[in-house]
Amino acid sequence: MKLVFLGPPGAGKGTMASRLSRHMNIPHISTGDIIRAAIRNETELGNQVKDIVEGGGLVPDDLTIELVEERLKFDDTREGYILDGFPRTIVQAEALENMEKIDHVINFELSDEEIIRRLSGRRVHKPTGRTYHVMFNPPKVEGKDDVTGEDLIIRPDDREEAVAKRLSIYREQTEPLIQYYQKKSLLEHLDTRPRPEEVFSNLLSMINSRSPLEDLGS
């Protein structure tokens, strides 16, 4: 099954995509991961986007489309995949439609207030990437890593003002995709307010409804 996950930052797309990837044995394809891999492997496209990424810019649609198209040719996509972070614009969605026939689009829904609460509460141990949350997964000692006792940081893009800016960009660029896929009868909305187990169960039910002959279990 070929899936697209839409939704604002902090709504849980990456977490659920990783879990569903293991459950269905299909790749979780993140645009960010593709770009980083292309740069690391020094591919022709990777070299083109390196300066853009290092300068903090957004990779243009045409280069993003090329990178994704290149990734979708890998053998591991034969049985399907989960696209996370692509498409972000109508131009990208139209390009994807020319590449592939998408089976299902899931829109992860969460209020801006809850997103800001989730992301602004995140704390990171910079040397290892260990992640905590002041409400959902607090460290044993406030502001300190459980293993090393070193200080935890707030990533710049997790500060409230940065999260608000990311949400504004998302609403402007990506929300039009909701209408785009609704018109094609491919879209379903997933409420991501409940606990992760419930969200994942509801996600499986949505996907099973599109694959009645292949019950994916729970």
mmCIF file of C-alpha atoms in Angstrom:
data_model
loop_
_atom_site.group_PDB
_atom_site.id
_atom_site.type_symbol
_atom_site.label_atom_id
_atom_site.label_comp_id
_atom_site.label_asym_id
_atom_site.label_seq_id
_atom_site.Cartn_x
_atom_site.Cartn_y
_atom_site.Cartn_z
ATOM 1 C CA MET A 1 0.000 0.000 0.000
ATOM 2 C CA LYS A 2 1.239 3.470 -0.954
ATOM 3 C CA LEU A 3 0.494 5.991 1.770
ATOM 4 C CA VAL A 4 0.959 9.727 2.270
ATOM 5 C CA PHE A 5 0.980 11.236 5.765
ATOM 6 C CA LEU A 6 0.012 14.909 6.040
ATOM 7 C CA GLY A 7 -0.082 17.065 9.148
ATOM 8 C CA PRO A 8 1.648 19.860 11.022
ATOM 9 C CA PRO A 9 4.964 19.456 12.844
ATOM 10 C CA GLY A 10 4.466 17.831 16.226
ATOM 11 C CA ALA A 11 1.318 15.911 15.266
ATOM 12 C CA GLY A 12 3.069 12.535 15.439
ATOM 13 C CA LYS A 13 3.534 11.666 11.757
ATOM 14 C CA GLY A 14 7.109 10.466 12.139
ATOM 15 C CA THR A 15 6.391 8.346 15.204
ATOM 16 C CA MET A 16 3.376 6.641 13.643
ATOM 17 C CA ALA A 17 5.104 6.229 10.278
ATOM 18 C CA SER A 18 8.044 4.447 11.897
ATOM 19 C CA ARG A 19 5.743 2.133 13.818
ATOM 20 C CA LEU A 20 3.541 1.386 10.802
ATOM 21 C CA SER A 21 6.640 0.771 8.691
ATOM 22 C CA ARG A 22 7.692 -2.044 11.034
ATOM 23 C CA HIS A 23 4.148 -3.387 11.246
ATOM 24 C CA MET A 24 3.583 -3.531 7.466
ATOM 25 C CA ASN A 25 7.221 -4.137 6.453
ATOM 26 C CA ILE A 26 7.234 -1.206 4.034
ATOM 27 C CA PRO A 27 9.702 1.714 4.108
ATOM 28 C CA HIS A 28 9.044 4.967 5.941
ATOM 29 C CA ILE A 29 10.302 7.570 3.482
ATOM 30 C CA SER A 30 11.003 10.934 5.071
ATOM 31 C CA THR A 31 11.944 13.810 2.796
ATOM 32 C CA GLY A 32 14.411 15.058 5.389
ATOM 33 C CA ASP A 33 16.102 11.658 5.530
ATOM 34 C CA ILE A 34 16.308 11.506 1.721
ATOM 35 C CA ILE A 35 17.949 14.919 1.541
ATOM 36 C CA ARG A 36 20.439 14.118 4.319
ATOM 37 C CA ALA A 37 21.318 10.764 2.697
ATOM 38 C CA ALA A 38 21.842 12.370 -0.705
ATOM 39 C CA ILE A 39 24.169 14.965 0.829
ATOM 40 C CA ARG A 40 26.033 12.332 2.866
ATOM 41 C CA ASN A 41 26.464 10.069 -0.192
ATOM 42 C CA GLU A 42 27.518 13.045 -2.335
ATOM 43 C CA THR A 43 25.108 12.188 -5.133
ATOM 44 C CA GLU A 44 24.658 14.672 -7.958
ATOM 45 C CA LEU A 45 21.376 15.898 -6.476
ATOM 46 C CA GLY A 46 22.838 15.828 -2.980
ATOM 47 C CA ASN A 47 25.593 18.186 -4.042
ATOM 48 C CA GLN A 48 23.008 20.517 -5.575
ATOM 49 C CA VAL A 49 20.978 20.822 -2.381
ATOM 50 C CA LYS A 50 23.878 20.841 0.114
ATOM 51 C CA ASP A 51 24.512 24.583 0.005
ATOM 52 C CA ILE A 52 20.778 25.316 0.176
ATOM 53 C CA VAL A 53 20.302 23.162 3.273
ATOM 54 C CA GLU A 54 23.451 24.394 5.001
ATOM 55 C CA GLY A 55 22.315 27.958 4.361
ATOM 56 C CA GLY A 56 18.992 27.268 6.063
ATOM 57 C CA GLY A 57 16.960 27.554 2.850
ATOM 58 C CA LEU A 58 14.110 25.389 1.567
ATOM 59 C CA VAL A 59 14.944 22.893 -1.166
ATOM 60 C CA PRO A 60 13.036 23.957 -4.325
ATOM 61 C CA ASP A 61 10.139 21.838 -5.568
ATOM 62 C CA ASP A 62 11.969 20.580 -8.645
ATOM 63 C CA LEU A 63 14.946 19.237 -6.690
ATOM 64 C CA THR A 64 12.731 17.743 -3.972
ATOM 65 C CA ILE A 65 10.668 15.968 -6.627
ATOM 66 C CA GLU A 66 13.804 14.557 -8.249
ATOM 67 C CA LEU A 67 15.104 13.270 -4.920
ATOM 68 C CA VAL A 68 11.823 11.537 -4.081
ATOM 69 C CA GLU A 69 11.465 10.082 -7.567
ATOM 70 C CA GLU A 70 14.981 8.658 -7.259
ATOM 71 C CA ARG A 71 14.138 7.112 -3.866
ATOM 72 C CA LEU A 72 10.884 5.530 -5.077
ATOM 73 C CA LYS A 73 12.848 3.499 -7.633
ATOM 74 C CA PHE A 74 14.527 1.463 -4.866
ATOM 75 C CA ASP A 75 13.519 -2.216 -4.654
ATOM 76 C CA ASP A 76 12.130 -1.886 -1.129
ATOM 77 C CA THR A 77 9.188 0.201 -2.403
ATOM 78 C CA ARG A 78 7.655 -2.586 -4.494
ATOM 79 C CA GLU A 79 5.093 -3.550 -1.832
ATOM 80 C CA GLY A 80 4.375 0.052 -0.869
ATOM 81 C CA TYR A 81 5.721 2.831 1.322
ATOM 82 C CA ILE A 82 4.817 5.665 3.677
ATOM 83 C CA LEU A 83 5.668 9.172 2.476
ATOM 84 C CA ASP A 84 6.265 11.584 5.365
ATOM 85 C CA GLY A 85 7.055 15.186 4.460
ATOM 86 C CA PHE A 86 6.216 14.816 0.778
ATOM 87 C CA PRO A 87 4.286 16.244 -0.907
ATOM 88 C CA ARG A 88 4.364 19.648 0.815
ATOM 89 C CA THR A 89 2.912 21.693 -2.044
ATOM 90 C CA ILE A 90 0.370 21.269 -4.821
ATOM 91 C CA VAL A 91 3.217 21.236 -7.351
ATOM 92 C CA GLN A 92 4.786 18.289 -5.518
ATOM 93 C CA ALA A 93 1.426 16.505 -5.248
ATOM 94 C CA GLU A 94 0.839 16.809 -8.984
ATOM 95 C CA ALA A 95 4.334 15.490 -9.669
ATOM 96 C CA LEU A 96 3.718 12.524 -7.344
ATOM 97 C CA GLU A 97 0.479 11.763 -9.163
ATOM 98 C CA ASN A 98 2.459 11.479 -12.400
ATOM 99 C CA MET A 99 4.910 9.067 -10.707
ATOM 100 C CA GLU A 100 2.666 6.819 -8.633
ATOM 101 C CA LYS A 101 -0.918 5.868 -7.801
ATOM 102 C CA ILE A 102 -1.382 6.720 -4.121
ATOM 103 C CA ASP A 103 -3.803 4.481 -2.213
ATOM 104 C CA HIS A 104 -4.536 6.512 0.897
ATOM 105 C CA VAL A 105 -3.734 9.902 2.450
ATOM 106 C CA ILE A 106 -3.918 10.328 6.229
ATOM 107 C CA ASN A 107 -4.160 13.840 7.652
ATOM 108 C CA PHE A 108 -2.871 14.007 11.234
ATOM 109 C CA GLU A 109 -4.994 16.544 13.112
ATOM 110 C CA LEU A 110 -3.937 18.440 16.225
ATOM 111 C CA SER A 111 -4.657 21.973 17.400
ATOM 112 C CA ASP A 112 -1.947 24.637 17.228
ATOM 113 C CA GLU A 113 -2.162 25.069 21.000
ATOM 114 C CA GLU A 114 -1.457 21.386 21.611
ATOM 115 C CA ILE A 115 1.356 21.335 19.044
ATOM 116 C CA ILE A 116 3.069 24.275 20.742
ATOM 117 C CA ARG A 117 2.611 22.562 24.122
ATOM 118 C CA ARG A 118 4.135 19.329 22.814
ATOM 119 C CA LEU A 119 7.080 20.802 20.951
ATOM 120 C CA SER A 120 7.986 23.589 23.357
ATOM 121 C CA GLY A 121 8.126 21.026 26.184
ATOM 122 C CA ARG A 122 10.728 18.906 24.437
ATOM 123 C CA ARG A 123 14.216 18.741 25.967
ATOM 124 C CA VAL A 124 17.249 17.151 24.305
ATOM 125 C CA HIS A 125 20.597 15.794 25.456
ATOM 126 C CA LYS A 126 22.662 17.257 22.638
ATOM 127 C CA PRO A 127 25.599 14.770 22.575
ATOM 128 C CA THR A 128 23.350 11.688 22.205
ATOM 129 C CA GLY A 129 20.029 13.048 20.926
ATOM 130 C CA ARG A 130 18.144 11.521 23.875
ATOM 131 C CA THR A 131 14.791 13.267 24.050
ATOM 132 C CA TYR A 132 12.553 14.092 27.010
ATOM 133 C CA HIS A 133 9.367 16.058 27.536
ATOM 134 C CA VAL A 134 8.586 18.137 30.593
ATOM 135 C CA MET A 135 5.022 16.732 30.722
ATOM 136 C CA PHE A 136 4.965 13.388 28.903
ATOM 137 C CA ASN A 137 8.448 11.992 29.530
ATOM 138 C CA PRO A 138 10.254 14.138 32.109
ATOM 139 C CA PRO A 139 13.856 13.458 33.169
ATOM 140 C CA LYS A 140 14.413 12.163 36.689
ATOM 141 C CA VAL A 141 16.065 15.465 37.580
ATOM 142 C CA GLU A 142 14.637 18.586 35.977
ATOM 143 C CA GLY A 143 16.864 19.836 33.152
ATOM 144 C CA LYS A 144 19.358 16.962 33.445
ATOM 145 C CA ASP A 145 20.001 13.883 31.307
ATOM 146 C CA ASP A 146 19.092 10.626 33.120
ATOM 147 C CA VAL A 147 22.270 8.826 32.041
ATOM 148 C CA THR A 148 25.020 11.447 32.219
ATOM 149 C CA GLY A 149 23.515 14.124 34.430
ATOM 150 C CA GLU A 150 24.484 16.723 31.828
ATOM 151 C CA ASP A 151 22.302 19.708 30.982
ATOM 152 C CA LEU A 152 19.402 19.300 28.574
ATOM 153 C CA ILE A 153 18.744 21.926 25.920
ATOM 154 C CA ILE A 154 15.748 23.350 24.103
ATOM 155 C CA ARG A 155 16.366 23.125 20.367
ATOM 156 C CA PRO A 156 16.000 26.530 18.657
ATOM 157 C CA ASP A 157 13.177 25.229 16.442
ATOM 158 C CA ASP A 158 11.280 23.982 19.532
ATOM 159 C CA ARG A 159 10.975 27.419 21.126
ATOM 160 C CA GLU A 160 7.409 28.751 21.102
ATOM 161 C CA GLU A 161 8.071 31.537 18.603
ATOM 162 C CA ALA A 162 9.866 29.113 16.245
ATOM 163 C CA VAL A 163 7.058 26.547 16.507
ATOM 164 C CA ALA A 164 4.490 29.239 15.724
ATOM 165 C CA LYS A 165 6.499 30.211 12.629
ATOM 166 C CA ARG A 166 6.752 26.583 11.477
ATOM 167 C CA LEU A 167 2.987 26.213 11.873
ATOM 168 C CA SER A 168 2.378 29.376 9.865
ATOM 169 C CA ILE A 169 4.522 28.042 7.008
ATOM 170 C CA TYR A 170 2.704 24.716 7.170
ATOM 171 C CA ARG A 171 -0.747 26.316 7.034
ATOM 172 C CA GLU A 172 0.265 28.438 4.065
ATOM 173 C CA GLN A 173 2.036 25.796 1.982
ATOM 174 C CA THR A 174 0.663 22.416 2.943
ATOM 175 C CA GLU A 175 -2.936 22.768 4.080
ATOM 176 C CA PRO A 176 -4.157 23.286 0.470
ATOM 177 C CA LEU A 177 -3.167 19.635 -0.034
ATOM 178 C CA ILE A 178 -6.039 18.636 2.256
ATOM 179 C CA GLN A 179 -8.570 20.006 -0.231
ATOM 180 C CA TYR A 180 -6.563 18.570 -3.125
ATOM 181 C CA TYR A 181 -6.769 15.022 -1.760
ATOM 182 C CA GLN A 182 -10.329 15.412 -0.473
ATOM 183 C CA LYS A 183 -11.467 16.090 -4.015
ATOM 184 C CA LYS A 184 -9.808 12.835 -5.064
ATOM 185 C CA SER A 185 -11.570 10.901 -2.249
ATOM 186 C CA LEU A 186 -8.226 9.725 -0.881
ATOM 187 C CA LEU A 187 -8.143 11.645 2.410
ATOM 188 C CA GLU A 188 -9.077 10.644 5.951
ATOM 189 C CA HIS A 189 -8.524 12.652 9.117
ATOM 190 C CA LEU A 190 -6.791 11.088 12.121
ATOM 191 C CA ASP A 191 -7.276 12.678 15.553
ATOM 192 C CA THR A 192 -3.894 12.540 17.269
ATOM 193 C CA ARG A 193 -5.020 13.845 20.676
ATOM 194 C CA PRO A 194 -5.404 10.371 22.285
ATOM 195 C CA ARG A 195 -2.557 8.260 23.648
ATOM 196 C CA PRO A 196 -0.216 6.717 21.032
ATOM 197 C CA GLU A 197 -1.694 3.191 21.344
ATOM 198 C CA GLU A 198 -5.167 4.480 20.529
ATOM 199 C CA VAL A 199 -3.913 6.641 17.667
ATOM 200 C CA PHE A 200 -2.085 3.665 16.150
ATOM 201 C CA SER A 201 -5.145 1.426 16.512
ATOM 202 C CA ASN A 202 -7.303 4.028 14.758
ATOM 203 C CA LEU A 203 -4.679 4.385 12.037
ATOM 204 C CA LEU A 204 -4.711 0.632 11.375
ATOM 205 C CA SER A 205 -8.501 0.655 11.190
ATOM 206 C CA MET A 206 -8.393 3.393 8.550
ATOM 207 C CA ILE A 207 -5.861 1.494 6.471
ATOM 208 C CA ASN A 208 -7.736 -1.800 6.823
ATOM 209 C CA SER A 209 -10.845 -0.066 5.522
ATOM 210 C CA ARG A 210 -8.983 0.583 2.285
ATOM 211 C CA SER A 211 -7.574 -2.967 2.158
ATOM 212 C CA PRO A 212 -10.491 -5.247 3.070
ATOM 213 C CA LEU A 213 -8.746 -8.287 1.598
ATOM 214 C CA GLU A 214 -5.558 -7.821 3.598
ATOM 215 C CA ASP A 215 -6.373 -7.317 7.275
ATOM 216 C CA LEU A 216 -3.266 -5.773 8.801
ATOM 217 C CA GLY A 217 -4.069 -6.771 12.344
ATOM 218 C CA SER A 218 -3.729 -4.540 15.374
#
